[in-house]
Amino acid sequence: MRSKFALFVPILLLALPLVVIALWGRPLSDWNRRVAYFVGISPFSLMAGVSLILPIVPAILFNQMRIVFITFALGLTLLMSEGYPYPMSRLTIGLLPSVLAIEITALTYMRERGFFNRYGLKRFLMVLLPIGILYLFEPAFANSTSLFSEGMARLFLPTHRLPVPFGTVFISVVAIALLWRLRGTEYPILGSCFAAVILFVLQGISPPLEVDAPGVARVFKLLCFSLSGLMFLWCIYLLSWGRAYCDELTELPGRRALEEQLLKLGDKYSIVMLDIDHFKKFNDTYGHQTGDDVLRLVAKTLRSHCGENAYRFGGEEFTIIQKGRGMDTTASSMDHLRRKIQNARLTIKRTAAKSGMSGKVVKVTASFGVADSNGEKRLPHEVLRAADSALYKAKKLGRNRVAKETRSYLH
């Protein structure tokens, strides 16, 4: 799910404000102004405020304080760009996306530590201080005629040749590249969503398209900030889905995801049960941290060979589902996978090794059991049990091999 949809929604939402403003910019601006005149508040301002408040409670519930801190920074950025409590200079507004991009990247690289402790206070101050300093010293900074101020103006003020400030674009690109480098169970989700938020703020404050009226530019900016809040909700949803359905150690879908997938299978499919050979002995010899490295190595090989069709069944067992394939075709593919695992090598890490084993290179093998639906109306769990029986047959035959279901199991 993550590989398919983690980037789809950010890309879709990033294009949305551009399309909306290009098609209906002036009518929306006129409507926003008329409603604000009669009710005393701009509907797009209200939408932006609500969108930035909505992610806070679920973020706290799922212990995603990064999102809470970034939402707070977004709110301050929006208020300053809107001229509260007093209008800011164009240079200060041009600096805001850069400051926000740096803060988002720093928070993402920091470990999640909660809020009601000294770590949470430090992160809160880290978010508040740069924007606060920019706010407090803005009048003196904006009116300065020093070489420093002039240099900043060249970098962070748009020109007729470049509508988006060069310095802001450069810092945003570096921040996005750093977010993209992060690896782990949750970081691909956080990286894509946080990168999208950086781009939202960048294009909201420095629109990359020509707008012929201040009202249209303001609606565009408020729409970008509103979608940033929705992006956080999407991020929280993916994170909660991942924690429920994905195994954190191997980054493969877990048992719950497998159970749901079994309910969706059609008439023709194969199921494979895989077990790492002598895993308990391996743990006892090299240590449990090295055992975790073995699980990660096998999971990485499974991911490269089977894509999203591999699941961690539990312990050292994995399950692979091959839709539309019979047992013979699947067994041939699994034999190729077996050789890939056998040819992989694992170096014992110094931090995970028992005494005297650091740097030792070991190999891992696995046994496979394959069963298929055979065109009959068997329940997927029956095929799963047949694959498990075939796995035990592979172990009895000497391990590191692929064994197919014996047809007598069908009766």
mmCIF file of C-alpha atoms in Angstrom:
data_model
loop_
_atom_site.group_PDB
_atom_site.id
_atom_site.type_symbol
_atom_site.label_atom_id
_atom_site.label_comp_id
_atom_site.label_asym_id
_atom_site.label_seq_id
_atom_site.Cartn_x
_atom_site.Cartn_y
_atom_site.Cartn_z
ATOM 1 C CA MET A 1 0.000 0.000 0.000
ATOM 2 C CA ARG A 2 2.735 2.435 0.907
ATOM 3 C CA SER A 3 4.635 2.046 -2.340
ATOM 4 C CA LYS A 4 1.462 2.529 -4.372
ATOM 5 C CA PHE A 5 -0.248 5.333 -2.499
ATOM 6 C CA ALA A 6 2.325 7.124 -0.327
ATOM 7 C CA LEU A 7 3.293 9.318 -3.279
ATOM 8 C CA PHE A 8 -0.014 9.304 -5.156
ATOM 9 C CA VAL A 9 -1.958 11.553 -2.779
ATOM 10 C CA PRO A 10 0.863 14.118 -2.281
ATOM 11 C CA ILE A 11 1.286 14.495 -6.051
ATOM 12 C CA LEU A 12 -2.476 14.756 -6.552
ATOM 13 C CA LEU A 13 -2.873 17.374 -3.825
ATOM 14 C CA LEU A 14 0.112 19.385 -5.072
ATOM 15 C CA ALA A 15 -1.502 19.732 -8.487
ATOM 16 C CA LEU A 16 -4.941 20.569 -7.083
ATOM 17 C CA PRO A 17 -4.413 24.261 -6.133
ATOM 18 C CA LEU A 18 -2.749 24.974 -9.467
ATOM 19 C CA VAL A 19 -5.689 23.487 -11.369
ATOM 20 C CA VAL A 20 -8.300 25.193 -9.178
ATOM 21 C CA ILE A 21 -6.752 28.648 -9.485
ATOM 22 C CA ALA A 22 -6.101 28.260 -13.216
ATOM 23 C CA LEU A 23 -9.767 27.379 -13.832
ATOM 24 C CA TRP A 24 -11.719 29.267 -11.168
ATOM 25 C CA GLY A 25 -9.276 31.683 -9.545
ATOM 26 C CA ARG A 26 -11.154 34.956 -10.036
ATOM 27 C CA PRO A 27 -14.686 33.604 -9.285
ATOM 28 C CA LEU A 28 -13.385 32.012 -6.059
ATOM 29 C CA SER A 29 -11.615 35.242 -5.105
ATOM 30 C CA ASP A 30 -14.800 37.278 -5.635
ATOM 31 C CA TRP A 31 -16.893 34.776 -3.665
ATOM 32 C CA ASN A 32 -14.336 34.721 -0.831
ATOM 33 C CA ARG A 33 -14.398 38.525 -0.624
ATOM 34 C CA ARG A 34 -18.201 38.758 -0.646
ATOM 35 C CA VAL A 35 -18.646 36.128 2.072
ATOM 36 C CA ALA A 36 -15.949 37.778 4.208
ATOM 37 C CA TYR A 37 -17.749 41.114 3.858
ATOM 38 C CA PHE A 38 -21.070 39.724 5.123
ATOM 39 C CA VAL A 39 -19.939 37.287 7.847
ATOM 40 C CA GLY A 40 -16.718 38.971 8.930
ATOM 41 C CA ILE A 41 -14.343 36.103 8.143
ATOM 42 C CA SER A 42 -12.914 34.735 4.943
ATOM 43 C CA PRO A 43 -14.176 31.193 4.253
ATOM 44 C CA PHE A 44 -10.780 30.205 2.871
ATOM 45 C CA SER A 45 -9.076 31.549 6.006
ATOM 46 C CA LEU A 46 -11.492 29.518 8.121
ATOM 47 C CA MET A 47 -10.831 26.430 6.003
ATOM 48 C CA ALA A 48 -7.065 26.847 6.394
ATOM 49 C CA GLY A 49 -7.362 27.252 10.175
ATOM 50 C CA VAL A 50 -9.596 24.205 10.587
ATOM 51 C CA SER A 51 -7.381 22.101 8.300
ATOM 52 C CA LEU A 52 -4.323 22.893 10.419
ATOM 53 C CA ILE A 53 -6.138 22.129 13.684
ATOM 54 C CA LEU A 54 -7.665 18.803 12.590
ATOM 55 C CA PRO A 55 -4.412 16.743 12.524
ATOM 56 C CA ILE A 56 -3.353 17.743 16.050
ATOM 57 C CA VAL A 57 -5.528 15.337 18.074
ATOM 58 C CA PRO A 58 -4.841 12.192 15.969
ATOM 59 C CA ALA A 59 -1.147 13.122 15.855
ATOM 60 C CA ILE A 60 -1.029 13.223 19.656
ATOM 61 C CA LEU A 61 -2.948 9.932 19.905
ATOM 62 C CA PHE A 62 -0.497 8.196 17.554
ATOM 63 C CA ASN A 63 2.538 9.830 19.197
ATOM 64 C CA GLN A 64 3.486 11.826 16.113
ATOM 65 C CA MET A 65 4.628 14.988 17.860
ATOM 66 C CA ARG A 66 6.599 15.983 14.768
ATOM 67 C CA ILE A 67 3.303 16.675 13.051
ATOM 68 C CA VAL A 68 2.079 18.711 16.027
ATOM 69 C CA PHE A 69 5.222 20.861 16.014
ATOM 70 C CA ILE A 70 5.186 21.336 12.246
ATOM 71 C CA THR A 71 1.481 22.218 12.308
ATOM 72 C CA PHE A 72 2.249 24.859 14.928
ATOM 73 C CA ALA A 73 5.029 26.248 12.718
ATOM 74 C CA LEU A 74 2.682 26.250 9.728
ATOM 75 C CA GLY A 75 0.107 28.225 11.689
ATOM 76 C CA LEU A 76 2.694 30.853 12.654
ATOM 77 C CA THR A 77 3.934 31.023 9.064
ATOM 78 C CA LEU A 78 0.406 31.542 7.771
ATOM 79 C CA LEU A 79 -0.348 34.281 10.307
ATOM 80 C CA MET A 80 2.867 36.147 9.477
ATOM 81 C CA SER A 81 2.277 35.877 5.732
ATOM 82 C CA GLU A 82 -1.264 37.170 6.261
ATOM 83 C CA GLY A 83 0.058 40.250 8.050
ATOM 84 C CA TYR A 84 -0.769 39.393 11.664
ATOM 85 C CA PRO A 85 -0.211 41.190 13.965
ATOM 86 C CA TYR A 86 1.317 43.667 11.474
ATOM 87 C CA PRO A 87 2.242 43.457 7.766
ATOM 88 C CA MET A 88 5.594 41.846 7.044
ATOM 89 C CA SER A 89 8.056 42.892 4.366
ATOM 90 C CA ARG A 90 8.343 40.905 1.161
ATOM 91 C CA LEU A 91 11.826 39.779 2.204
ATOM 92 C CA THR A 92 10.598 38.343 5.505
ATOM 93 C CA ILE A 93 7.744 36.527 3.791
ATOM 94 C CA GLY A 94 10.222 35.181 1.238
ATOM 95 C CA LEU A 95 12.332 33.764 4.088
ATOM 96 C CA LEU A 96 9.453 31.920 5.758
ATOM 97 C CA PRO A 97 9.387 28.826 3.455
ATOM 98 C CA SER A 98 13.154 28.407 3.929
ATOM 99 C CA VAL A 99 12.909 28.564 7.724
ATOM 100 C CA LEU A 100 10.017 26.102 7.680
ATOM 101 C CA ALA A 101 11.879 23.687 5.366
ATOM 102 C CA ILE A 102 14.884 23.662 7.725
ATOM 103 C CA GLU A 103 12.665 23.058 10.758
ATOM 104 C CA ILE A 104 10.737 20.227 9.092
ATOM 105 C CA THR A 105 13.954 18.471 8.054
ATOM 106 C CA ALA A 106 15.518 18.855 11.513
ATOM 107 C CA LEU A 107 12.396 17.486 13.246
ATOM 108 C CA THR A 108 12.218 14.526 10.882
ATOM 109 C CA TYR A 109 15.820 13.526 11.563
ATOM 110 C CA MET A 110 15.245 13.693 15.324
ATOM 111 C CA ARG A 111 13.855 10.647 17.089
ATOM 112 C CA GLU A 112 10.271 10.799 18.310
ATOM 113 C CA ARG A 113 10.425 11.693 22.001
ATOM 114 C CA GLY A 114 6.898 12.840 22.886
ATOM 115 C CA PHE A 115 6.062 16.285 24.217
ATOM 116 C CA PHE A 116 5.697 16.405 28.006
ATOM 117 C CA ASN A 117 9.413 16.072 28.748
ATOM 118 C CA ARG A 118 12.622 17.993 28.168
ATOM 119 C CA TYR A 119 12.936 16.643 24.638
ATOM 120 C CA GLY A 120 9.510 17.933 23.695
ATOM 121 C CA LEU A 121 10.307 21.347 25.153
ATOM 122 C CA LYS A 122 13.559 21.554 23.182
ATOM 123 C CA ARG A 123 11.771 20.690 19.951
ATOM 124 C CA PHE A 124 9.048 23.225 20.685
ATOM 125 C CA LEU A 125 11.669 25.943 21.248
ATOM 126 C CA MET A 126 13.495 24.852 18.097
ATOM 127 C CA VAL A 127 10.294 25.477 16.122
ATOM 128 C CA LEU A 128 9.361 28.691 17.906
ATOM 129 C CA LEU A 129 12.700 30.502 18.099
ATOM 130 C CA PRO A 130 13.605 30.929 14.377
ATOM 131 C CA ILE A 131 10.131 32.185 13.481
ATOM 132 C CA GLY A 132 9.991 34.261 16.669
ATOM 133 C CA ILE A 133 13.356 35.888 15.971
ATOM 134 C CA LEU A 134 12.277 36.628 12.409
ATOM 135 C CA TYR A 135 9.096 38.204 13.772
ATOM 136 C CA LEU A 136 10.764 40.280 16.519
ATOM 137 C CA PHE A 137 13.615 41.655 14.440
ATOM 138 C CA GLU A 138 11.670 41.961 11.187
ATOM 139 C CA PRO A 139 11.350 45.780 11.180
ATOM 140 C CA ALA A 140 15.073 46.359 11.715
ATOM 141 C CA PHE A 141 16.019 43.595 9.301
ATOM 142 C CA ALA A 142 13.660 44.743 6.544
ATOM 143 C CA ASN A 143 14.776 48.399 6.773
ATOM 144 C CA SER A 144 18.478 47.595 6.905
ATOM 145 C CA THR A 145 20.631 48.743 4.002
ATOM 146 C CA SER A 146 23.614 46.572 4.904
ATOM 147 C CA LEU A 147 25.355 44.339 2.430
ATOM 148 C CA PHE A 148 23.957 41.343 4.343
ATOM 149 C CA SER A 149 20.394 42.559 3.896
ATOM 150 C CA GLU A 150 20.962 43.311 0.225
ATOM 151 C CA GLY A 151 22.437 39.851 -0.312
ATOM 152 C CA MET A 152 19.480 38.228 1.423
ATOM 153 C CA ALA A 153 17.122 40.247 -0.740
ATOM 154 C CA ARG A 154 18.784 38.933 -3.909
ATOM 155 C CA LEU A 155 18.381 35.374 -2.689
ATOM 156 C CA PHE A 156 14.917 35.466 -1.119
ATOM 157 C CA LEU A 157 12.984 38.020 -3.192
ATOM 158 C CA PRO A 158 11.448 36.940 -6.497
ATOM 159 C CA THR A 159 12.557 38.745 -9.630
ATOM 160 C CA HIS A 160 10.878 39.283 -12.960
ATOM 161 C CA ARG A 161 12.994 36.457 -14.362
ATOM 162 C CA LEU A 162 12.422 34.042 -11.489
ATOM 163 C CA PRO A 163 8.978 34.252 -9.801
ATOM 164 C CA VAL A 164 10.110 31.963 -6.973
ATOM 165 C CA PRO A 165 13.092 33.138 -4.857
ATOM 166 C CA PHE A 166 16.288 31.282 -5.716
ATOM 167 C CA GLY A 167 17.431 30.887 -2.086
ATOM 168 C CA THR A 168 14.078 29.465 -1.021
ATOM 169 C CA VAL A 169 14.051 27.002 -3.908
ATOM 170 C CA PHE A 170 17.613 25.882 -3.145
ATOM 171 C CA ILE A 171 16.941 25.286 0.568
ATOM 172 C CA SER A 172 13.659 23.501 -0.222
ATOM 173 C CA VAL A 173 15.353 21.188 -2.734
ATOM 174 C CA VAL A 174 18.106 20.332 -0.230
ATOM 175 C CA ALA A 175 15.494 19.669 2.475
ATOM 176 C CA ILE A 176 13.474 17.406 0.185
ATOM 177 C CA ALA A 177 16.628 15.501 -0.827
ATOM 178 C CA LEU A 178 17.493 14.934 2.848
ATOM 179 C CA LEU A 179 13.947 13.732 3.565
ATOM 180 C CA TRP A 180 14.148 11.363 0.614
ATOM 181 C CA ARG A 181 17.298 9.710 1.981
ATOM 182 C CA LEU A 182 15.647 8.554 5.193
ATOM 183 C CA ARG A 183 14.924 4.832 5.440
ATOM 184 C CA GLY A 184 12.814 2.810 7.845
ATOM 185 C CA THR A 185 9.269 1.634 8.389
ATOM 186 C CA GLU A 186 7.727 5.101 8.754
ATOM 187 C CA TYR A 187 10.216 7.429 7.069
ATOM 188 C CA PRO A 188 9.143 6.857 3.437
ATOM 189 C CA ILE A 189 5.672 8.032 4.477
ATOM 190 C CA LEU A 190 6.938 10.976 6.523
ATOM 191 C CA GLY A 191 9.436 11.962 3.844
ATOM 192 C CA SER A 192 6.923 12.137 1.008
ATOM 193 C CA CYS A 193 4.268 13.950 3.059
ATOM 194 C CA PHE A 194 6.667 16.440 4.643
ATOM 195 C CA ALA A 195 8.278 17.149 1.272
ATOM 196 C CA ALA A 196 4.822 17.879 -0.118
ATOM 197 C CA VAL A 197 4.143 20.298 2.765
ATOM 198 C CA ILE A 198 7.399 22.149 1.983
ATOM 199 C CA LEU A 199 6.303 22.483 -1.642
ATOM 200 C CA PHE A 200 2.823 23.614 -0.577
ATOM 201 C CA VAL A 201 4.230 26.451 1.517
ATOM 202 C CA LEU A 202 6.764 27.358 -1.169
ATOM 203 C CA GLN A 203 4.201 27.641 -3.932
ATOM 204 C CA GLY A 204 1.612 29.235 -1.633
ATOM 205 C CA ILE A 205 3.860 32.096 -0.557
ATOM 206 C CA SER A 206 5.677 32.429 -3.904
ATOM 207 C CA PRO A 207 3.156 31.288 -6.530
ATOM 208 C CA PRO A 208 4.802 29.685 -9.569
ATOM 209 C CA LEU A 209 1.930 30.877 -11.783
ATOM 210 C CA GLU A 210 0.891 34.342 -12.876
ATOM 211 C CA VAL A 211 -1.956 35.786 -10.804
ATOM 212 C CA ASP A 212 -3.480 39.052 -11.936
ATOM 213 C CA ALA A 213 -5.136 40.041 -8.643
ATOM 214 C CA PRO A 214 -4.052 40.034 -4.978
ATOM 215 C CA GLY A 215 -7.300 38.285 -4.010
ATOM 216 C CA VAL A 216 -6.541 35.356 -6.315
ATOM 217 C CA ALA A 217 -3.012 35.010 -4.888
ATOM 218 C CA ARG A 218 -4.430 35.005 -1.354
ATOM 219 C CA VAL A 219 -6.980 32.302 -2.156
ATOM 220 C CA PHE A 220 -4.211 30.258 -3.737
ATOM 221 C CA LYS A 221 -2.047 30.585 -0.610
ATOM 222 C CA LEU A 222 -4.885 29.677 1.762
ATOM 223 C CA LEU A 223 -5.764 26.689 -0.383
ATOM 224 C CA CYS A 224 -2.139 25.477 -0.217
ATOM 225 C CA PHE A 225 -2.077 25.755 3.581
ATOM 226 C CA SER A 226 -5.443 23.991 3.822
ATOM 227 C CA LEU A 227 -4.136 21.103 1.761
ATOM 228 C CA SER A 228 -1.063 20.924 4.035
ATOM 229 C CA GLY A 229 -3.428 20.041 6.890
ATOM 230 C CA LEU A 230 -5.072 17.371 4.746
ATOM 231 C CA MET A 231 -1.606 16.062 3.902
ATOM 232 C CA PHE A 232 -0.920 15.556 7.603
ATOM 233 C CA LEU A 233 -4.192 13.660 8.007
ATOM 234 C CA TRP A 234 -3.176 11.421 5.104
ATOM 235 C CA CYS A 235 0.235 10.924 6.705
ATOM 236 C CA ILE A 236 -1.323 9.942 10.052
ATOM 237 C CA TYR A 237 -3.651 7.510 8.285
ATOM 238 C CA LEU A 238 -0.747 5.812 6.482
ATOM 239 C CA LEU A 239 1.288 5.631 9.677
ATOM 240 C CA SER A 240 -1.593 4.071 11.609
ATOM 241 C CA TRP A 241 -2.204 1.609 8.748
ATOM 242 C CA GLY A 242 1.482 0.718 8.689
ATOM 243 C CA ARG A 243 1.629 0.086 12.420
ATOM 244 C CA ALA A 244 -1.408 -2.182 12.211
ATOM 245 C CA TYR A 245 -0.478 -4.097 9.062
ATOM 246 C CA CYS A 246 3.308 -3.926 8.617
ATOM 247 C CA ASP A 247 6.063 -5.676 10.503
ATOM 248 C CA GLU A 248 8.477 -3.056 11.817
ATOM 249 C CA LEU A 249 11.571 -5.271 11.838
ATOM 250 C CA THR A 250 11.384 -6.590 8.259
ATOM 251 C CA GLU A 251 9.222 -3.789 6.762
ATOM 252 C CA LEU A 252 7.048 -6.480 5.145
ATOM 253 C CA PRO A 253 3.272 -6.687 5.534
ATOM 254 C CA GLY A 254 2.419 -8.678 8.641
ATOM 255 C CA ARG A 255 -0.056 -11.385 9.640
ATOM 256 C CA ARG A 256 -3.101 -9.102 9.643
ATOM 257 C CA ALA A 257 -2.369 -7.941 6.098
ATOM 258 C CA LEU A 258 -1.955 -11.589 5.036
ATOM 259 C CA GLU A 259 -5.303 -12.568 6.546
ATOM 260 C CA GLU A 260 -7.053 -9.807 4.625
ATOM 261 C CA GLN A 261 -5.274 -10.719 1.399
ATOM 262 C CA LEU A 262 -6.365 -14.355 1.734
ATOM 263 C CA LEU A 263 -9.999 -13.219 1.680
ATOM 264 C CA LYS A 264 -9.485 -11.499 -1.690
ATOM 265 C CA LEU A 265 -7.960 -14.386 -3.648
ATOM 266 C CA GLY A 266 -9.652 -15.671 -6.782
ATOM 267 C CA ASP A 267 -9.824 -19.198 -8.155
ATOM 268 C CA LYS A 268 -6.228 -19.647 -9.304
ATOM 269 C CA TYR A 269 -3.314 -18.921 -6.980
ATOM 270 C CA SER A 270 -0.384 -20.464 -5.160
ATOM 271 C CA ILE A 271 0.749 -20.007 -1.574
ATOM 272 C CA VAL A 272 4.334 -20.469 -0.393
ATOM 273 C CA MET A 273 5.521 -20.981 3.161
ATOM 274 C CA LEU A 274 9.190 -20.152 3.772
ATOM 275 C CA ASP A 275 11.227 -20.926 6.873
ATOM 276 C CA ILE A 276 14.813 -19.866 7.610
ATOM 277 C CA ASP A 277 16.892 -22.984 8.262
ATOM 278 C CA HIS A 278 18.364 -23.521 11.757
ATOM 279 C CA PHE A 279 17.308 -20.041 12.852
ATOM 280 C CA LYS A 280 17.234 -20.863 16.579
ATOM 281 C CA LYS A 281 20.744 -22.293 16.414
ATOM 282 C CA PHE A 282 21.822 -19.200 14.498
ATOM 283 C CA ASN A 283 20.423 -16.954 17.249
ATOM 284 C CA ASP A 284 22.129 -18.984 19.975
ATOM 285 C CA THR A 285 25.471 -18.896 18.153
ATOM 286 C CA TYR A 286 25.647 -15.293 16.948
ATOM 287 C CA GLY A 287 23.159 -13.438 19.148
ATOM 288 C CA HIS A 288 19.621 -12.171 18.704
ATOM 289 C CA GLN A 289 20.645 -8.871 17.103
ATOM 290 C CA THR A 290 22.390 -10.812 14.366
ATOM 291 C CA GLY A 291 19.237 -12.926 14.089
ATOM 292 C CA ASP A 292 17.317 -9.722 13.401
ATOM 293 C CA ASP A 293 19.841 -8.888 10.670
ATOM 294 C CA VAL A 294 19.167 -12.302 9.120
ATOM 295 C CA LEU A 295 15.435 -11.612 9.081
ATOM 296 C CA ARG A 296 16.063 -8.243 7.423
ATOM 297 C CA LEU A 297 18.343 -9.848 4.821
ATOM 298 C CA VAL A 298 15.769 -12.487 3.889
ATOM 299 C CA ALA A 299 12.964 -9.893 3.858
ATOM 300 C CA LYS A 300 14.981 -7.636 1.534
ATOM 301 C CA THR A 301 15.566 -10.557 -0.841
ATOM 302 C CA LEU A 302 11.867 -11.439 -0.747
ATOM 303 C CA ARG A 303 10.903 -7.835 -1.481
ATOM 304 C CA SER A 304 13.213 -7.636 -4.488
ATOM 305 C CA HIS A 305 11.937 -10.966 -5.872
ATOM 306 C CA CYS A 306 8.234 -10.917 -4.952
ATOM 307 C CA GLY A 307 7.376 -7.250 -4.525
ATOM 308 C CA GLU A 308 4.377 -6.746 -2.255
ATOM 309 C CA ASN A 309 3.350 -10.411 -2.376
ATOM 310 C CA ALA A 310 5.581 -11.409 0.558
ATOM 311 C CA TYR A 311 4.412 -11.334 4.189
ATOM 312 C CA ARG A 312 5.981 -12.071 7.533
ATOM 313 C CA PHE A 313 3.946 -14.938 8.955
ATOM 314 C CA GLY A 314 5.647 -14.911 12.341
ATOM 315 C CA GLY A 315 9.046 -15.683 13.856
ATOM 316 C CA GLU A 316 11.346 -16.870 11.076
ATOM 317 C CA GLU A 317 8.464 -17.873 8.760
ATOM 318 C CA PHE A 318 7.306 -15.929 5.722
ATOM 319 C CA THR A 319 4.391 -16.367 3.343
ATOM 320 C CA ILE A 320 4.306 -15.568 -0.373
ATOM 321 C CA ILE A 321 1.148 -15.365 -2.479
ATOM 322 C CA GLN A 322 1.335 -15.828 -6.240
ATOM 323 C CA LYS A 323 -1.927 -14.872 -7.925
ATOM 324 C CA GLY A 324 -2.803 -16.536 -11.227
ATOM 325 C CA ARG A 325 0.075 -19.042 -10.971
ATOM 326 C CA GLY A 326 0.005 -22.798 -10.614
ATOM 327 C CA MET A 327 2.179 -24.824 -8.291
ATOM 328 C CA ASP A 328 4.808 -25.840 -10.865
ATOM 329 C CA THR A 329 5.427 -22.289 -12.090
ATOM 330 C CA THR A 330 5.583 -20.992 -8.540
ATOM 331 C CA ALA A 331 7.947 -23.761 -7.420
ATOM 332 C CA SER A 332 10.355 -22.861 -10.238
ATOM 333 C CA SER A 333 10.277 -19.196 -9.211
ATOM 334 C CA MET A 334 10.813 -20.110 -5.561
ATOM 335 C CA ASP A 335 13.833 -22.241 -6.437
ATOM 336 C CA HIS A 336 15.382 -19.171 -8.033
ATOM 337 C CA LEU A 337 14.563 -17.212 -4.853
ATOM 338 C CA ARG A 338 16.081 -20.002 -2.741
ATOM 339 C CA ARG A 339 19.374 -19.671 -4.638
ATOM 340 C CA LYS A 340 19.355 -15.900 -4.197
ATOM 341 C CA ILE A 341 19.019 -16.306 -0.429
ATOM 342 C CA GLN A 342 21.724 -18.991 -0.384
ATOM 343 C CA ASN A 343 24.131 -16.779 -2.351
ATOM 344 C CA ALA A 344 23.568 -13.758 -0.116
ATOM 345 C CA ARG A 345 26.173 -13.111 2.560
ATOM 346 C CA LEU A 346 25.821 -11.479 5.953
ATOM 347 C CA THR A 347 28.710 -9.896 7.840
ATOM 348 C CA ILE A 348 28.376 -10.112 11.611
ATOM 349 C CA LYS A 349 28.321 -6.566 12.997
ATOM 350 C CA ARG A 350 30.620 -5.636 15.843
ATOM 351 C CA THR A 351 27.752 -4.210 17.915
ATOM 352 C CA ALA A 352 25.577 -7.311 17.450
ATOM 353 C CA ALA A 353 28.164 -10.079 17.614
ATOM 354 C CA LYS A 354 29.141 -12.280 20.479
ATOM 355 C CA SER A 355 32.753 -12.207 21.601
ATOM 356 C CA GLY A 356 35.255 -12.971 18.846
ATOM 357 C CA MET A 357 32.710 -13.201 16.008
ATOM 358 C CA SER A 358 32.744 -9.625 14.748
ATOM 359 C CA GLY A 359 33.363 -9.418 10.997
ATOM 360 C CA LYS A 360 32.626 -13.063 10.323
ATOM 361 C CA VAL A 361 30.767 -13.698 7.065
ATOM 362 C CA VAL A 362 27.929 -16.226 7.197
ATOM 363 C CA LYS A 363 25.388 -17.542 4.728
ATOM 364 C CA VAL A 364 21.692 -18.183 5.205
ATOM 365 C CA THR A 365 19.477 -20.841 3.668
ATOM 366 C CA ALA A 366 15.729 -21.347 3.649
ATOM 367 C CA SER A 367 13.213 -24.099 2.972
ATOM 368 C CA PHE A 368 10.044 -23.650 0.922
ATOM 369 C CA GLY A 369 6.675 -25.373 0.769
ATOM 370 C CA VAL A 370 4.363 -24.680 -2.191
ATOM 371 C CA ALA A 371 0.662 -25.429 -2.670
ATOM 372 C CA ASP A 372 -1.975 -24.116 -5.040
ATOM 373 C CA SER A 373 -5.736 -23.953 -5.378
ATOM 374 C CA ASN A 374 -5.614 -26.636 -8.119
ATOM 375 C CA GLY A 375 -8.789 -25.238 -9.674
ATOM 376 C CA GLU A 376 -10.870 -26.586 -6.788
ATOM 377 C CA LYS A 377 -13.027 -24.636 -4.372
ATOM 378 C CA ARG A 378 -10.675 -24.921 -1.440
ATOM 379 C CA LEU A 379 -10.518 -22.209 1.143
ATOM 380 C CA PRO A 380 -7.259 -20.184 1.118
ATOM 381 C CA HIS A 381 -6.515 -21.316 4.673
ATOM 382 C CA GLU A 382 -6.651 -24.921 3.458
ATOM 383 C CA VAL A 383 -4.086 -24.105 0.776
ATOM 384 C CA LEU A 384 -2.007 -22.327 3.424
ATOM 385 C CA ARG A 385 -2.026 -25.450 5.597
ATOM 386 C CA ALA A 386 -1.070 -27.564 2.589
ATOM 387 C CA ALA A 387 1.881 -25.231 1.885
ATOM 388 C CA ASP A 388 2.916 -25.547 5.538
ATOM 389 C CA SER A 389 2.821 -29.343 5.246
ATOM 390 C CA ALA A 390 4.965 -29.129 2.114
ATOM 391 C CA LEU A 391 7.403 -26.935 4.052
ATOM 392 C CA TYR A 392 7.846 -29.638 6.695
ATOM 393 C CA LYS A 393 8.453 -32.124 3.898
ATOM 394 C CA ALA A 394 11.245 -29.881 2.583
ATOM 395 C CA LYS A 395 12.792 -29.818 6.063
ATOM 396 C CA LYS A 396 12.667 -33.605 6.371
ATOM 397 C CA LEU A 397 14.336 -33.951 2.973
ATOM 398 C CA GLY A 398 17.348 -31.969 4.190
ATOM 399 C CA ARG A 399 16.341 -28.274 4.144
ATOM 400 C CA ASN A 400 17.437 -25.590 1.644
ATOM 401 C CA ARG A 401 15.038 -26.896 -0.972
ATOM 402 C CA VAL A 402 11.568 -26.362 -2.443
ATOM 403 C CA ALA A 403 8.917 -29.005 -1.836
ATOM 404 C CA LYS A 404 5.545 -29.092 -3.565
ATOM 405 C CA GLU A 405 2.240 -30.168 -2.111
ATOM 406 C CA THR A 406 1.512 -33.874 -2.472
ATOM 407 C CA ARG A 407 -1.857 -34.246 -4.182
ATOM 408 C CA SER A 408 -2.962 -36.771 -1.601
ATOM 409 C CA TYR A 409 -3.278 -33.792 0.778
ATOM 410 C CA LEU A 410 -6.332 -32.732 -1.189
ATOM 411 C CA HIS A 411 -8.510 -35.538 0.142
#
